[in-house]
Amino acid sequence: VSEAAVLRDILAVLGTRPGVQVGIGDDTAVLAADPPLLVAHDMLVEDVHFRWTTHAWADVGHAALAVNLSDIAAMGGEPIAAVVGLASPMGALRSAQVREFYGAMEDLAKLSGCSIIGGDISRARETVVGVTVIGRMPAGLAPVLRSGARPGQLVCVTGRLGRSAAGRLVLNDPPARARPHDAELVAAHKRPEPRLAAGVTLARAGASAMMDISDGLCLDAERMALASGVCITIDLERVPIGAGVSAVAIDAGIDAAEFASTGGEDYELLVTVDPDLVPRVGLDLVSVGTVSAGEPGLVTLRHGRPVQLTRLGWDHVG
Amino acid sequence: VSEAAVLRDILAVLGTRPGVQVGIGDDTAVLAADPPLLVAHDMLVEDVHFRWTTHAWADVGHAALAVNLSDIAAMGGEPIAAVVGLASPMGALRSAQVREFYGAMEDLAKLSGCSIIGGDISRARETVVGVTVIGRMPAGLAPVLRSGARPGQLVCVTGRLGRSAAGRLVLNDPPARARPHDAELVAAHKRPEPRLAAGVTLARAGASAMMDISDGLCLDAERMALASGVCITIDLERVPIGAGVSAVAIDAGIDAAEFASTGGEDYELLVTVDPDLVPRVGLDLVSVGTVSAGEPGLVTLRHGRPVQLTRLGWDHVG
């Protein structure tokens, strides 16, 4: 079973009624309002998205909110409020852990200008955290969808990739001797930072398509190419790689550029823009590829020459 | 660990920022907007809220949306949209089950005038369903909170209680010979019907406090009394009991009125109103008690004479 297969079954039975501007399939849904309302819902599941052997309650709380804020960022929006569902073995849950979990969320909510306004708690055999964030577009801006990429545009990313994936490797298979950047890579993995300010800047500057990189640059680029009905070529040599990522990839026997382009959980923004926008947008935006016409959804990878990867990114269903 | 104790820890660390009209503690949160926005989030957890030995995927899908719509009803609001998180052992999940689950939600969404606009799916060891519903107040109406009950008012309920709890007993411990109402009690348990129309009618008619009966009339009345800073007296003899509930309770050796008042998952509305409202509201509203001044949160139960129950309702944490 793949995520895409389940999604097809879901879409086959759901209808939408008036008031829904964007339904399933983008980083957030969009409800018609003035300004438009954005709704994101992402879960973190024990042993799928995190492990108690390596993650603290504060890490899980932070990440559960951050990945949803990242979806709001990917539309160019601003978060308003979040609700939190926590299913967990409650018999083992101490007061300090509850405060640590919600406290880390509160810190990030405060920093992001939103409030945690409700939710639900239940006992369960394993921990599942579900967060819904409601946001809105800044006045006068339309949400930036995945479907707006146009031939002739550049494919760009914010920030440097592979840090979270490298941090995951360090956590799960600690090296005999710690490398200089290991600690910050682990922090990047445990505490992703949603690119809210960059998202608004890019929406305002006229980005044509945008999404966050959650499952790996290559897989997410494929989703954008499908939604936009275009081809995307990614030049792996141009992918900006985070400090310390190459050392971790090399020690694991993996090509660093491939590792950074498929590792996932970067929570940087993947965006398409007209070529003249890059120098004037005032962000550290790196062009990693191009949009062209052709078979919708085709992603071509180049690493000097055309390459094929066996895995483009992460699937949290299969 | 009790639900109330975890809630205290959560409230201790959370702050709210402008734009939040009602935070944690009512049936939904309320965001300041014109009209005000309502946000509800409730989870269903395998072996806590349902069992695969007795529930089909369609039952779980229906119920997960229904309990959230019931929260919208309890504010007097109208649902707009829902997002759905599904964590489940995906390897065992067949296409037909996915369609059954989302199809049942779609049926209820359509009936309720809202759309399922997004969500998340992940593999997990057990099934956890989290649903967030966003609603709004009808033009000109303010949300009806739990905190508005005033001394001298009547405590009323919509519908007849105990049907879901009786259905749960029938499901978990089937009788040797089926009684006449058993099948409809099981249906009431598996497929709760949110009282959306009644909620709007009561808000429009001037109900002072409202909530849905999810954990048992007595426990929910205690929550209302605490939120409103009043005493509530419930007269168990006046509690309207669903058809067939007494037979199930008697066979289980439980007093029928106590059973109907503590069984939970009724998803009827508990409401306080001025005495003159009951005959003119145009609903089958039954007065079961009174509001008085005194020790905030004190609930007195009468069954002919004052009685004390060892358990007022359900706690999904402890």
Coordinates of C-alpha atoms in Angstrom, one line a residue, chain A residues 15-260:
Chain A
G15 CA -17.1 15.5 -2.8
T16 CA -16.8 19.2 -2.0
R17 CA -19.5 21.8 -1.5
P18 CA -19.4 25.5 -2.0
G19 CA -17.0 27.5 0.2
V20 CA -14.0 25.2 -0.5
Q21 CA -11.4 26.9 -2.7
V22 CA -8.8 24.2 -2.5
G23 CA -9.5 20.6 -1.2
I24 CA -7.2 17.7 -0.8
G25 CA -3.9 17.7 -2.6
D26 CA -2.0 20.9 -1.7
D27 CA 0.0 21.7 1.4
T28 CA -3.2 23.1 3.0
A29 CA -6.8 23.3 2.1
V30 CA -8.2 26.7 1.4
L31 CA -11.6 28.0 2.5
A32 CA -13.2 30.9 0.6
A33 CA -13.2 33.9 3.0
D34 CA -11.7 37.4 2.9
P35 CA -8.8 36.8 3.5
P36 CA -8.8 33.1 2.5
L37 CA -8.5 30.6 5.4
L38 CA -5.8 27.9 5.3
V39 CA -6.2 24.5 7.1
A40 CA -3.3 22.0 7.6
H41 CA -3.4 18.7 9.4
D42 CA -0.4 16.5 10.0
M43 CA 0.3 13.6 12.4
L44 CA 3.4 12.3 14.1
V45 CA 3.3 8.6 14.9
E46 CA 5.6 6.8 17.4
D47 CA 8.2 4.6 15.6
V48 CA 7.2 6.1 12.2
H49 CA 8.0 9.8 12.6
F50 CA 9.9 9.7 16.0
R51 CA 11.2 7.2 18.6
W52 CA 11.1 7.6 22.3
T53 CA 14.7 6.2 22.5
T54 CA 15.9 9.3 20.7
H55 CA 13.2 12.0 21.1
A56 CA 12.1 13.9 24.2
W57 CA 8.5 15.0 24.7
A58 CA 9.5 18.6 23.9
D59 CA 11.0 17.5 20.6
V60 CA 7.7 15.8 19.6
G61 CA 5.6 18.7 20.6
H62 CA 7.8 21.1 18.7
A63 CA 7.9 19.0 15.6
A64 CA 4.2 18.2 15.5
L65 CA 3.4 21.9 15.4
A66 CA 6.3 22.9 13.2
V67 CA 5.4 20.5 10.3
N68 CA 1.9 22.0 10.2
L69 CA 3.2 25.6 10.3
S70 CA 5.5 24.6 7.5
D71 CA 2.4 23.8 5.4
I72 CA 1.0 27.2 6.2
A73 CA 4.3 28.7 5.1
A74 CA 4.2 26.8 1.9
M75 CA 1.0 28.6 0.9
G76 CA 2.5 32.0 1.8
G77 CA 0.2 32.2 4.8
E78 CA 0.2 33.3 8.4
P79 CA -0.9 30.9 11.2
I80 CA -3.7 31.9 13.6
A81 CA -4.5 28.9 15.8
A82 CA -3.8 25.2 16.4
V83 CA -5.7 22.3 18.0
V84 CA -3.8 19.3 19.2
G85 CA -4.8 15.6 19.6
L86 CA -2.7 13.5 21.9
A87 CA -3.2 9.7 22.0
S88 CA -0.7 8.1 24.3
P89 CA -0.3 5.5 27.1
M90 CA -1.6 7.8 29.7
G91 CA -0.8 5.5 32.7
A92 CA 2.9 6.2 32.0
L93 CA 2.5 9.9 31.4
R94 CA 3.9 12.2 34.0
S95 CA 2.9 15.7 34.7
A96 CA 6.4 17.0 33.7
Q97 CA 6.1 15.3 30.3
V98 CA 2.7 16.9 29.6
R99 CA 4.1 20.3 30.4
E100 CA 7.2 19.7 28.4
F101 CA 5.2 18.6 25.3
Y102 CA 2.7 21.4 25.4
G103 CA 5.3 23.9 26.6
A104 CA 7.5 23.3 23.5
M105 CA 4.4 23.8 21.3
E106 CA 3.5 27.0 23.2
D107 CA 7.1 28.3 22.7
L108 CA 6.8 27.7 18.9
A109 CA 3.3 29.0 18.7
K110 CA 4.3 32.2 20.5
L111 CA 7.3 32.7 18.1
S112 CA 4.9 32.1 15.2
G113 CA 2.2 34.4 16.4
C114 CA -0.5 31.7 16.8
S115 CA -2.3 30.1 19.8
I116 CA -3.1 26.6 20.8
I117 CA -6.8 26.8 21.3
G118 CA -8.0 23.3 22.0
G119 CA -7.8 19.6 21.2
D120 CA -8.3 16.2 22.7
I121 CA -6.5 13.6 24.9
S122 CA -7.0 9.9 25.0
R123 CA -5.2 6.9 26.2
A124 CA -3.8 4.6 23.5
R125 CA -1.1 1.8 23.2
E126 CA 1.3 4.1 21.3
T127 CA 1.7 7.8 20.9
V128 CA 0.0 9.5 18.0
V129 CA 0.0 13.3 17.8
G130 CA -2.3 15.1 15.4
V131 CA -2.2 18.8 14.9
T132 CA -4.5 21.1 12.9
V133 CA -3.3 24.6 12.1
I134 CA -5.7 27.3 10.8
G135 CA -4.1 30.2 9.0
R136 CA -5.0 33.0 6.7
M137 CA -3.4 34.8 3.7
P138 CA -1.9 38.2 4.3
A139 CA -4.2 40.9 3.0
G140 CA -4.3 41.1 -0.8
L141 CA -2.3 37.8 -1.4
A142 CA -3.7 34.6 -3.0
P143 CA -2.4 31.2 -1.7
V144 CA 0.5 29.9 -3.7
L145 CA -0.5 26.4 -4.9
R146 CA 1.6 23.5 -6.1
S147 CA -0.1 23.7 -9.5
G148 CA 1.3 27.1 -10.7
A149 CA 4.7 26.1 -12.1
R150 CA 5.1 27.3 -15.7
P151 CA 7.6 26.2 -18.4
G152 CA 10.7 28.5 -18.5
Q153 CA 10.6 29.1 -14.8
L154 CA 13.3 28.2 -12.3
V155 CA 12.9 25.7 -9.5
C156 CA 14.4 27.0 -6.3
V157 CA 14.8 26.1 -2.7
T158 CA 15.3 28.1 0.5
G159 CA 18.0 27.1 2.9
R160 CA 20.3 24.0 2.7
L161 CA 19.1 20.5 2.4
G162 CA 19.9 17.1 4.0
R163 CA 20.5 18.4 7.5
S164 CA 17.4 16.7 9.0
A165 CA 18.1 13.4 7.2
A166 CA 21.8 13.5 8.3
G167 CA 20.6 14.2 11.9
R168 CA 18.3 11.1 11.7
L169 CA 21.3 9.0 10.7
V170 CA 23.4 10.4 13.5
L171 CA 20.6 9.7 16.0
N172 CA 19.9 6.1 14.8
D173 CA 23.4 5.1 14.2
P174 CA 25.8 7.3 16.3
P175 CA 29.3 7.4 14.9
A176 CA 32.2 6.1 17.0
R177 CA 33.6 9.7 17.1
A178 CA 31.3 12.7 16.9
R179 CA 31.9 15.0 13.9
P180 CA 31.9 18.8 14.3
H181 CA 28.4 19.4 13.0
D182 CA 26.7 16.2 14.4
A183 CA 24.9 18.0 17.3
E184 CA 23.4 20.7 15.1
L185 CA 22.3 18.1 12.5
V186 CA 20.4 16.3 15.3
A187 CA 18.9 19.5 16.4
A188 CA 17.8 20.3 12.8
H189 CA 16.1 16.8 12.7
K190 CA 14.4 17.1 16.0
R191 CA 13.4 20.8 15.8
P192 CA 12.4 21.8 12.3
E193 CA 11.9 25.5 11.7
P194 CA 9.0 26.5 9.6
R195 CA 9.9 29.1 6.9
L196 CA 6.9 31.4 7.7
A197 CA 8.6 34.7 6.8
A198 CA 10.2 33.3 3.6
G199 CA 6.8 31.9 2.5
V200 CA 5.1 35.3 2.8
T201 CA 8.0 37.0 1.1
L202 CA 7.8 34.6 -1.8
A203 CA 4.0 34.9 -2.1
R204 CA 4.3 38.6 -2.2
A205 CA 7.2 38.5 -4.7
G206 CA 5.1 36.5 -7.1
A207 CA 6.2 32.9 -6.7
S208 CA 4.1 30.8 -9.1
A209 CA 4.1 27.4 -7.2
M210 CA 5.3 26.5 -3.7
M211 CA 5.3 23.6 -1.3
D212 CA 7.4 22.5 1.6
I213 CA 10.0 19.8 1.3
S214 CA 8.8 17.2 3.7
D215 CA 9.4 13.9 2.0
G216 CA 12.6 14.7 -0.1
L217 CA 13.3 17.3 -2.8
C218 CA 13.0 14.8 -5.6
L219 CA 9.7 13.2 -4.5
D220 CA 8.2 16.6 -3.7
A221 CA 9.4 18.0 -7.1
E222 CA 7.6 15.1 -8.7
R223 CA 4.4 16.0 -6.9
M224 CA 4.7 19.7 -8.0
A225 CA 5.3 18.6 -11.6
L226 CA 2.2 16.4 -11.5
A227 CA 0.0 19.1 -9.9
S228 CA 1.3 21.7 -12.4
G229 CA 1.2 19.4 -15.5
V230 CA 4.9 20.2 -16.3
C231 CA 8.3 18.5 -16.4
I232 CA 10.9 19.5 -13.9
T233 CA 14.7 18.9 -14.2
I234 CA 16.7 18.9 -11.0
D235 CA 20.4 19.4 -11.2
L236 CA 21.7 17.5 -8.2
E237 CA 25.1 19.3 -8.4
R238 CA 23.3 22.6 -7.6
V239 CA 21.4 21.4 -4.6
P240 CA 22.7 23.4 -1.5
I241 CA 23.9 20.9 1.1
G242 CA 23.9 21.7 4.8
A243 CA 27.2 22.0 6.7
G244 CA 28.2 18.5 8.0
V245 CA 25.8 16.6 5.8
S246 CA 28.5 15.4 3.3
A247 CA 30.6 14.0 6.1
V248 CA 27.6 12.0 7.4
A249 CA 26.6 10.8 3.9
I250 CA 30.2 9.8 3.0
D251 CA 30.6 7.8 6.2
A252 CA 27.3 6.0 5.3
G253 CA 28.6 5.3 1.8
I254 CA 25.9 7.5 0.1
D255 CA 26.4 10.2 -2.5
A256 CA 26.0 13.5 -0.6
A257 CA 23.9 15.2 -3.3
E258 CA 21.5 12.3 -3.7
F259 CA 21.3 12.0 0.1
A260 CA 20.4 15.7 0.5

